[in-house]
Coordinates of C-alpha atoms in Angstrom, one line a residue:
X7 CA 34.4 118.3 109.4
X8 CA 37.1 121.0 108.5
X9 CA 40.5 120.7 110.8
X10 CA 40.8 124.0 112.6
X11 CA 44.1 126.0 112.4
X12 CA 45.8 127.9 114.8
X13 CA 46.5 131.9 113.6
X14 CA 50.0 131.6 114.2
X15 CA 53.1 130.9 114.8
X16 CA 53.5 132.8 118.0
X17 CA 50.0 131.5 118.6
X18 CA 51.1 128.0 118.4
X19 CA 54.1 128.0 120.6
X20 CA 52.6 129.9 123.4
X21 CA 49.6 127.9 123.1
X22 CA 51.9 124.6 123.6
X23 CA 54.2 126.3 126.0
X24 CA 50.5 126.8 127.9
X25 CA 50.1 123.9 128.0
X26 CA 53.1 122.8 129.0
X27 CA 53.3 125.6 131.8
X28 CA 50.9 125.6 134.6
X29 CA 50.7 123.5 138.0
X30 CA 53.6 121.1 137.0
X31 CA 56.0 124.5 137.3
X32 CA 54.9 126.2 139.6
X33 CA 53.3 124.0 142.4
X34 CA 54.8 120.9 141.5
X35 CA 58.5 121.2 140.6
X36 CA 59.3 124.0 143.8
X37 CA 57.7 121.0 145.8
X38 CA 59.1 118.0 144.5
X39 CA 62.8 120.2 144.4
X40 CA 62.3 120.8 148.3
X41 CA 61.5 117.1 148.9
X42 CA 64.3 116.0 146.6
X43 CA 67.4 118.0 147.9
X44 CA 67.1 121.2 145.6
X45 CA 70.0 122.2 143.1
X46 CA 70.9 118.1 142.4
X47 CA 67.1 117.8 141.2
X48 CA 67.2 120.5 139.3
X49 CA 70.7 119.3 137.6
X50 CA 68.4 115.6 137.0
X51 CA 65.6 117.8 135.5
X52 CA 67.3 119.4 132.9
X53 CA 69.0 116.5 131.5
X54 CA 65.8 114.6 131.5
X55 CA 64.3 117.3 129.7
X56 CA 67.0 117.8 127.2
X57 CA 68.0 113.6 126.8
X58 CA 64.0 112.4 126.6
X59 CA 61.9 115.4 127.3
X60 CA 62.7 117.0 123.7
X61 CA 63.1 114.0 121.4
X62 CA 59.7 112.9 122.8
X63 CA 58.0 116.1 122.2
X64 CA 59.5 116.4 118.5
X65 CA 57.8 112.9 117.7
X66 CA 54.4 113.8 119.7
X67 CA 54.3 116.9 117.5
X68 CA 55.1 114.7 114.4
X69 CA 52.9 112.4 114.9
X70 CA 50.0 115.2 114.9
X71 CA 50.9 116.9 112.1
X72 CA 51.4 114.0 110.0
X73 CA 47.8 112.3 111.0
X74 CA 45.9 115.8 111.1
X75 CA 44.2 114.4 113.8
X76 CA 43.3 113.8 117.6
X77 CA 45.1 111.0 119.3
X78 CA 42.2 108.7 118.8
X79 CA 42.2 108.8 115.5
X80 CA 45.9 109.8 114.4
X81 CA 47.5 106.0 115.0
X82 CA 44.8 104.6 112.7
X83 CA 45.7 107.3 110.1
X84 CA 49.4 106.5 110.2
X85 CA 49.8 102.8 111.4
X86 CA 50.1 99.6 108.8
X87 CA 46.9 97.4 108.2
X88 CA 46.9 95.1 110.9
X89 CA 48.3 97.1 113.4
X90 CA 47.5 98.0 116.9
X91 CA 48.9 100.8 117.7
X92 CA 45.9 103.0 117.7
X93 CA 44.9 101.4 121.1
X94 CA 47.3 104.3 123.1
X95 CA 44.9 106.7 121.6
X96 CA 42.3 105.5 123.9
X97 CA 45.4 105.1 126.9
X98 CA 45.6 109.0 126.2
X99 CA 42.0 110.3 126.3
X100 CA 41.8 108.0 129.6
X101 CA 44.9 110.1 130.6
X102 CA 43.9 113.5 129.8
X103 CA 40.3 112.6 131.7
X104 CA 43.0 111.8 135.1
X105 CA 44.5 114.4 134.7
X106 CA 41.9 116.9 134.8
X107 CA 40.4 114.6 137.4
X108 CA 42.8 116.6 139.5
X109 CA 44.5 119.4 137.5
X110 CA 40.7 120.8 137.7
X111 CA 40.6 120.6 141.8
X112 CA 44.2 122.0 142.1
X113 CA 43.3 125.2 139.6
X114 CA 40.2 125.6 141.7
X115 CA 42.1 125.9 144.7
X116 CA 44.6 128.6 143.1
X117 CA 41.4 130.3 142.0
X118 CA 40.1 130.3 146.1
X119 CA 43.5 131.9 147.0
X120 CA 43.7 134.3 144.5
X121 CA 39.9 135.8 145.3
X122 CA 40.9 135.3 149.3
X123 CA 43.9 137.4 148.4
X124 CA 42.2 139.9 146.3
X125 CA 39.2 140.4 148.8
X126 CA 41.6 141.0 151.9
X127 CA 40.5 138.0 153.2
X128 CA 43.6 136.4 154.6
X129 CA 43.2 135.9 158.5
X130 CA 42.1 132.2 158.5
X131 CA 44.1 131.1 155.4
X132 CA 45.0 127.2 155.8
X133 CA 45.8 124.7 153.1
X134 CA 43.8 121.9 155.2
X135 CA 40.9 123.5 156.3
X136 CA 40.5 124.6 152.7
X137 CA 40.7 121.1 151.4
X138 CA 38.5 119.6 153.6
X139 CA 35.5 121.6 152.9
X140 CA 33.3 120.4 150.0
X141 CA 31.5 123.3 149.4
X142 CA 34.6 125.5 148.9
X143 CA 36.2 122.1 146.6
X144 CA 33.0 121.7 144.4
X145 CA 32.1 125.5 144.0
X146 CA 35.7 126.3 142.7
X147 CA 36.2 122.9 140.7
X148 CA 32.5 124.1 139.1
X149 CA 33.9 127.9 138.4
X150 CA 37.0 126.3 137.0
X151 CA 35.3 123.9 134.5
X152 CA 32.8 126.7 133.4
X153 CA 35.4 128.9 132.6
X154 CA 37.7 126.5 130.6
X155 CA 34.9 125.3 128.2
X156 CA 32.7 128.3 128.0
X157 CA 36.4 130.2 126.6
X158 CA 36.8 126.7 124.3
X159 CA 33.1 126.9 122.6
X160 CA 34.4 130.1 121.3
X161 CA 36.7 128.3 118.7
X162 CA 40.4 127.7 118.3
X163 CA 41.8 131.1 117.3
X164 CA 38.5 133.1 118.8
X165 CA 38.7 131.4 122.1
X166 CA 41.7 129.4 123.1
X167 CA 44.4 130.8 121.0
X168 CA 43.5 134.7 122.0
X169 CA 43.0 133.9 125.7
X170 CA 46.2 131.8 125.7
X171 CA 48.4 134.3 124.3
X172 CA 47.4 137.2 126.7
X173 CA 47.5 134.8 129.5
X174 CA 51.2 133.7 128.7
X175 CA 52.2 136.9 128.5
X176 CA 50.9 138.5 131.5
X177 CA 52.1 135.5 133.6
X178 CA 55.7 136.5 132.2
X179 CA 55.9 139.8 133.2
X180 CA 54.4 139.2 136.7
X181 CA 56.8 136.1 137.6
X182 CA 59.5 138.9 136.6
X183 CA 58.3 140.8 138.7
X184 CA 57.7 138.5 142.1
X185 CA 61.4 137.0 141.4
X186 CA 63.2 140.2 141.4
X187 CA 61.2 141.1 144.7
X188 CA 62.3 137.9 146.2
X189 CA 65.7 138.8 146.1
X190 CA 65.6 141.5 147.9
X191 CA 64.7 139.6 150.8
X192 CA 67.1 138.6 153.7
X193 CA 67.1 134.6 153.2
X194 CA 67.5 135.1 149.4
X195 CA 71.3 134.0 149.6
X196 CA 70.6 130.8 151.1
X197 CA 67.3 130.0 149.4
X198 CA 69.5 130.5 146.0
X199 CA 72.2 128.1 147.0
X200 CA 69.8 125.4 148.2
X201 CA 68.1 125.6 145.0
X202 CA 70.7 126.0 142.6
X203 CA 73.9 124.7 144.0
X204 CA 73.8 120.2 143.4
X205 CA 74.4 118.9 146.5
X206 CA 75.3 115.3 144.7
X207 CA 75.0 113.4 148.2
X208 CA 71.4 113.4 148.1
X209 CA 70.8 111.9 144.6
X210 CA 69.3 108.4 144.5
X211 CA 67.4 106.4 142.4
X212 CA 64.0 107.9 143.3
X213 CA 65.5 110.9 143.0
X214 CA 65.9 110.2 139.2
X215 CA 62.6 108.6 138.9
X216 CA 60.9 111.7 140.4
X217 CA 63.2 113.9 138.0
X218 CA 62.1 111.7 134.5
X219 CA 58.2 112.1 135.7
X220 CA 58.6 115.5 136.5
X221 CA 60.3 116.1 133.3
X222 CA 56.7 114.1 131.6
X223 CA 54.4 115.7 133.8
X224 CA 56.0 119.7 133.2
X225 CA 55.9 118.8 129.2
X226 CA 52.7 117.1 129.1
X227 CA 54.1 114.6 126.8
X228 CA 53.1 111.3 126.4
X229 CA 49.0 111.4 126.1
X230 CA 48.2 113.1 123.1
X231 CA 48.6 117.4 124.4
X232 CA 51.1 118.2 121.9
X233 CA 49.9 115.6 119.1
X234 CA 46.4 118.0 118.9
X235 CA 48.7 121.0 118.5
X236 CA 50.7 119.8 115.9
X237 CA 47.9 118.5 114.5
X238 CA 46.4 122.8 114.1
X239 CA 49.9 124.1 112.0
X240 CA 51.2 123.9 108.8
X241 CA 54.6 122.9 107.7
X242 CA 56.4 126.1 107.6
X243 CA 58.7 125.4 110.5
X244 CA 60.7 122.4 111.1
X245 CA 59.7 120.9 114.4
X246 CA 62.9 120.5 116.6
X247 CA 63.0 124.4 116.4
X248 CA 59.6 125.0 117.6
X249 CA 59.5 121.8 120.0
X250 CA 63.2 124.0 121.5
X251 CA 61.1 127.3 121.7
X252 CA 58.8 125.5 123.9
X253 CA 60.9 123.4 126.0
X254 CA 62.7 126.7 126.7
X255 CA 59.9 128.9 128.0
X256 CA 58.9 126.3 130.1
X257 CA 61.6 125.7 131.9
X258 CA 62.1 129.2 132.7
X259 CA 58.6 129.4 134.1
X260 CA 60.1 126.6 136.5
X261 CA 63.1 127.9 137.1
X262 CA 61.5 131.2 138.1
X263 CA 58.7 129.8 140.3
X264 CA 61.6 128.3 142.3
X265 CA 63.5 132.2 142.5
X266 CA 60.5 133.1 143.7
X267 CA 59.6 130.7 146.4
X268 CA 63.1 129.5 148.4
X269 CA 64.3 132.6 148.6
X270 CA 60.9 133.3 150.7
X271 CA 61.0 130.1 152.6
X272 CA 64.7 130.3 154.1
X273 CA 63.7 134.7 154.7
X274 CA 60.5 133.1 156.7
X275 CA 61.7 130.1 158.5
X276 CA 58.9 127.6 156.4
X277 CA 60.0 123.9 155.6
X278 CA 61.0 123.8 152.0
X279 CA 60.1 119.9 151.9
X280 CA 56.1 120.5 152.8
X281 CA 55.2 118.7 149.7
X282 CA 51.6 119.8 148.0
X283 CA 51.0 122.3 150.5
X284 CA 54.1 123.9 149.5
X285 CA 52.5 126.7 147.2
X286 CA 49.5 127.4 149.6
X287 CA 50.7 127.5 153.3
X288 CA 54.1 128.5 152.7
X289 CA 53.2 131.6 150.4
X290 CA 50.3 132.3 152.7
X291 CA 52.9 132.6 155.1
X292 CA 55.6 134.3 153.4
X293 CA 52.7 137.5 152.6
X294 CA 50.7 137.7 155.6
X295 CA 54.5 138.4 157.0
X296 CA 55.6 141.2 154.3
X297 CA 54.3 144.9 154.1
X298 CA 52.3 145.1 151.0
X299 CA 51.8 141.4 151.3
X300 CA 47.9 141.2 150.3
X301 CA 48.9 142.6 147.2
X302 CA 51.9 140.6 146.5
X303 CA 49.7 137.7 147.6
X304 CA 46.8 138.5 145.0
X305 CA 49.8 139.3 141.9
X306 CA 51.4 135.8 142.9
X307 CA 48.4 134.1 143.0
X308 CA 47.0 135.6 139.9
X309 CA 49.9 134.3 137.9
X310 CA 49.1 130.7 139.1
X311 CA 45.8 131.4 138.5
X312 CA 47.3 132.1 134.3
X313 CA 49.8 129.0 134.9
X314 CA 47.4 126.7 135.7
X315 CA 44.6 127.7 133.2
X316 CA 46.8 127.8 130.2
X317 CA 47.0 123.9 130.9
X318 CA 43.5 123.4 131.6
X319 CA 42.5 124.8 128.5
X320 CA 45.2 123.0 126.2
X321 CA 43.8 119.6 128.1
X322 CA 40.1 119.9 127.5
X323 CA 41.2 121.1 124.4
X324 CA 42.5 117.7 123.7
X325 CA 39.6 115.7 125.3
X326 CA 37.1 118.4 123.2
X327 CA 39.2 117.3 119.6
X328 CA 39.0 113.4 120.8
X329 CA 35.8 113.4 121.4
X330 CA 34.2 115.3 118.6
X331 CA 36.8 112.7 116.3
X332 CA 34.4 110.2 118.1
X333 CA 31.1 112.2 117.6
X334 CA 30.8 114.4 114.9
X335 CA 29.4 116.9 117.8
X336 CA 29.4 120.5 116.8
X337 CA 32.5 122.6 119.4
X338 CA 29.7 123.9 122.0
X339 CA 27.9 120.1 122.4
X340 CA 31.3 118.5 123.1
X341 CA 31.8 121.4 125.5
X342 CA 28.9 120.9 127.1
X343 CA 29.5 117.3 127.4
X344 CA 32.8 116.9 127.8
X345 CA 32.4 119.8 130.5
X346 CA 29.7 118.4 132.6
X347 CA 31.9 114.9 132.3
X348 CA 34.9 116.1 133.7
X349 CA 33.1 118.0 136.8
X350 CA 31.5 114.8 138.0
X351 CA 35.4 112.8 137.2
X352 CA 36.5 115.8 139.0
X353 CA 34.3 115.5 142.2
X354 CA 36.5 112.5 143.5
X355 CA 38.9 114.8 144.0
X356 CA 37.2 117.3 145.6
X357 CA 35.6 115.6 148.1
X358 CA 38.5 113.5 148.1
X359 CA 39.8 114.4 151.4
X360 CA 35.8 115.2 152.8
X361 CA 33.1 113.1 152.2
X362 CA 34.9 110.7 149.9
X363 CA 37.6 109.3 151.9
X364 CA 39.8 106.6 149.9
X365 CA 43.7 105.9 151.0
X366 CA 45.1 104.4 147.4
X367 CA 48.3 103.8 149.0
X368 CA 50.4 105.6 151.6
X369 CA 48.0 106.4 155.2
X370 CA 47.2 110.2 154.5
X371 CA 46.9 110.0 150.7
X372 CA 43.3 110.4 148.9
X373 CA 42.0 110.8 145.2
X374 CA 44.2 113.2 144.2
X375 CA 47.9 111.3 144.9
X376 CA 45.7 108.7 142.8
X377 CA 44.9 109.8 139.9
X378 CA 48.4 111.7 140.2
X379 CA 50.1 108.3 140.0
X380 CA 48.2 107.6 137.0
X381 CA 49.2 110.2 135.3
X382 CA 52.8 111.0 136.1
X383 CA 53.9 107.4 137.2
X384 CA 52.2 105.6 134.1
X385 CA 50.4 107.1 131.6
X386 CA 53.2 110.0 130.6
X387 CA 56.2 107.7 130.6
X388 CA 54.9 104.5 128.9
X389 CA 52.8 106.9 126.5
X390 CA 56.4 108.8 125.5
X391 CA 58.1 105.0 125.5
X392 CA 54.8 104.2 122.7
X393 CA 55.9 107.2 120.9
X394 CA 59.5 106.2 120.8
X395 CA 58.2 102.8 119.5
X396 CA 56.0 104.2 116.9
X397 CA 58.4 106.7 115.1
X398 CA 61.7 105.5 115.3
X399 CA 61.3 101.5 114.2
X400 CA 60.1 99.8 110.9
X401 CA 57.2 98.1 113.1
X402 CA 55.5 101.5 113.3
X403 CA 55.3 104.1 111.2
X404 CA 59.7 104.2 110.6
X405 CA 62.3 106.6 111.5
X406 CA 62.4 107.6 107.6
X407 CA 58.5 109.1 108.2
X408 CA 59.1 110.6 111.0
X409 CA 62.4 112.4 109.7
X410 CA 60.8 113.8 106.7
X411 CA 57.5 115.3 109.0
X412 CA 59.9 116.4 111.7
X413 CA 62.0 118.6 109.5
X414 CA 59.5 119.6 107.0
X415 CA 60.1 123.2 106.9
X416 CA 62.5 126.1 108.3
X417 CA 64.4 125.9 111.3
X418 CA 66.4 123.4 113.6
X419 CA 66.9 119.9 111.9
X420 CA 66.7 116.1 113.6
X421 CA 70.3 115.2 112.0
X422 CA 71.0 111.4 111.2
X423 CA 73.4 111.0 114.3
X424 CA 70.6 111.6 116.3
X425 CA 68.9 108.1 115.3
X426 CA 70.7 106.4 118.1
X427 CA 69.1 108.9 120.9
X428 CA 65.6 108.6 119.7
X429 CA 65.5 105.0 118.6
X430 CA 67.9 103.3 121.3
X431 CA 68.8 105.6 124.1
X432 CA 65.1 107.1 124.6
X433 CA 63.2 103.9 125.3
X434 CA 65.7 102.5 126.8
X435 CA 65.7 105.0 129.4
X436 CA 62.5 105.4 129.9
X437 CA 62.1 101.9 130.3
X438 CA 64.7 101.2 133.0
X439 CA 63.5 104.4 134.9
X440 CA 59.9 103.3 134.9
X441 CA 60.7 99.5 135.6
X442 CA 63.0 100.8 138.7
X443 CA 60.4 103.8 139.9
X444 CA 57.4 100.6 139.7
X445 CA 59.4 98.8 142.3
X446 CA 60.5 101.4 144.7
X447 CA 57.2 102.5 145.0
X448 CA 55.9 103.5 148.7
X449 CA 52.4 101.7 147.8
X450 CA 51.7 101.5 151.5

């Protein structure tokens, strides 16, 4: 079976900047910022992102490109007879199944708020009454899954790459839009210096644990996303360049999520440490209180609606390329199959806080916080510490193979001073922050 290629390179790094943006910006770092103290988070964030963020996303994108293949199949390509290694591909198609266990849900709930928005709908908007009915969970987890693979049985460049690139776009300009209105609002001075300003008292331990995962989770690195990506381009462009590009675009989707939000919360009064419900109630709020607010409402949540998607594509993407690896199954088969698997994964969630009531830990959590914990707690950072493994040491596939893929072409170089960072300081890192996050955990 011929590898598919992306069209190019624009294609490519708004395609991993997809999915890369989506829920973790825009519903989950303004949440986790507000629970977390604001500007010191932020400070946290962006030196996770820059110390471990971007040395693991140069390897994941390595490793891809190298193996020309899915994670399932791309350690067995690359690893030394004997070796073991290939075992995390299956630790990645598990993760990429838990996290569309719940991404799914969370996209379908955006999609319910946008066509409430759009529709004028508005009057008995709530964040808990929505979650707790099934019919509203399952019909928008259904529209969200039908959409996602019926766009990926169109083909790489036909279907995800087109799609992708429009989407990206779009959701630009509109966050541009949304931020500059937000500071024309009255509590736009304070929201600002809550979110910006470090306020270094509050920074603790789980503080930096939630920063590292966040980090993870925002990148999607660490199960396999960005290894199918590089795994569609050539070897024109050196990979620290592009894997910068990326990091870049992202983090200015986050960044802009949270112009747009505090400065809304401290204008309306709404508590900025609300957690999950964050992006539904308090934006509800903020627009059923401004004039023209049914039509901010439908632009804002249209642009989640873009955000969210981008990922959900890129994901099934990578469960779609893992499981025809596996198969042999022509594009629309796997869709169809992987498709129909994820919606019944997916329905856990949904009725998660209905008919299927399970407390994993906490009193009050349910599926969702779950499969979350899977994901962001476990799978992403010990997935990025296996990558760190792998790459840098002679026990895997050696710094000296990973050098040569990760600068093949033009652009920004890994230089040899940088061993120490991605050998030593990476895992290392990782390692503590995971080991110390494990036992401060709130498990009840």
């Amino acid at each position: 079976m011929e590898r598919e290629k992306l069209g190019s390179r624009l294609g490519f790094i708004l395609l991993s900047a997809g999915c890369a943006i989506g829920c973790g910006n825009v519903w989950k770092f303004p949440w986790m910022c507000g629970q977390y103290g604001g500007g010191g988070f932020v400070l946290l964030y962006f030196f996770c992102l820059v110390i471990l963020g971007l040395p693991i996303m140069i390897m994941e994108f390595s490793v891809g490109r190298a193996a020309q293949a899915s994670p399932i199949k791309m350690y067995q390509k690359l690893e030394k007879k004997g070796q073991k290694w290939h075992i995390h591909g299956y630790v990645s198609f598990f993760g990429s199944v838990a996290l569309m266990a719940f991404y799914t849900v969370v996209t379908g709930w955006i999609v319910y708020y946008f066509v409430r928005f759009l529709t004028g709908n508005i009057q008995d908007l709530g964040f808990s009454s929505m979650i707790t009915n099934p019919g509203v969970n399952v019909t928008y987890l259904a529209v969200t899954v039908v959409l996602a693979f019926g766009i990926l049985c169109f083909g790489l460049q036909g279907g995800l790459e087109r799609v992708t690139k429009y989407m990206m776009m779009l959701l630009l300009v509109l966050m541009l839009v949304l931020a500059v209105h937000s500071f024309t609002l009255s509590g736009a001075a304070e929201g600002l210096r809550f979110y910006l300003v470090p306020d270094l008292s509050k920074i603790n331990g789980s503080v930096v644990v939630g920063a590292m995962n966040q980090a993870f989770f925002t990148l999607s690195v660490g199960m396999g996303a960005m290894a199918i990506f590089g795994s569609y381009i050539g070897k024109e462009r050196s990979l620290m360049g592009e894997s910068v590009h990326i990091i870049v675009l992202d983090t200015f989707v986050a960044v802009v999520a949270g112009l747009i939000m505090f400065p809304a919360c401290f204008t309306y009064g709404v508590e900025v440490n609300a957690g999950p419900s964050l992006l539904f109630d308090t934006m509800a709020t903020v627009f059923n209180h401004m004039n023209g607010g049914r039509w901010w409402g439908t632009l804002f949540f249209l642009f989640m609606v873009f955000a969210a998607l981008s990922t959900v594509l890129a994901v099934c993407e990578e469960i779609l390329a893992m499981v025809r690896d596996l198969t042999g199954w022509s594009r629309p088969v796997g869709c169809l199959v992987c498709g129909g698997g994820i919606f019944l994964v997916a329905l856990t969630t949904a009725l998660g806080y209905s008919v299927l009531h399970f407390q994993p830990f906490a009193e009050g959590t349910a599926w969702l916080d779950l499969w979350d914990f899977l994901v962001s707690n476990n799978i992403l950072p010990l997935g990025s510490l296996v990558l760190a493994l792998f790459c840098c040491n002679k026990f895997g596939w050696g710094w000296d193979s990973f050098l040569l893929e990760a600068n093949a072409g033009r652009g920004l170089k890994v230089r040899p001073w940088m061993k120490p960072l991605f050998r030593y300081v990476v895992p290392a890192a990782i390692l503590f922050i995971y080991v110390y996050g494990m036992a401060t955990f709130q498990w009840k």
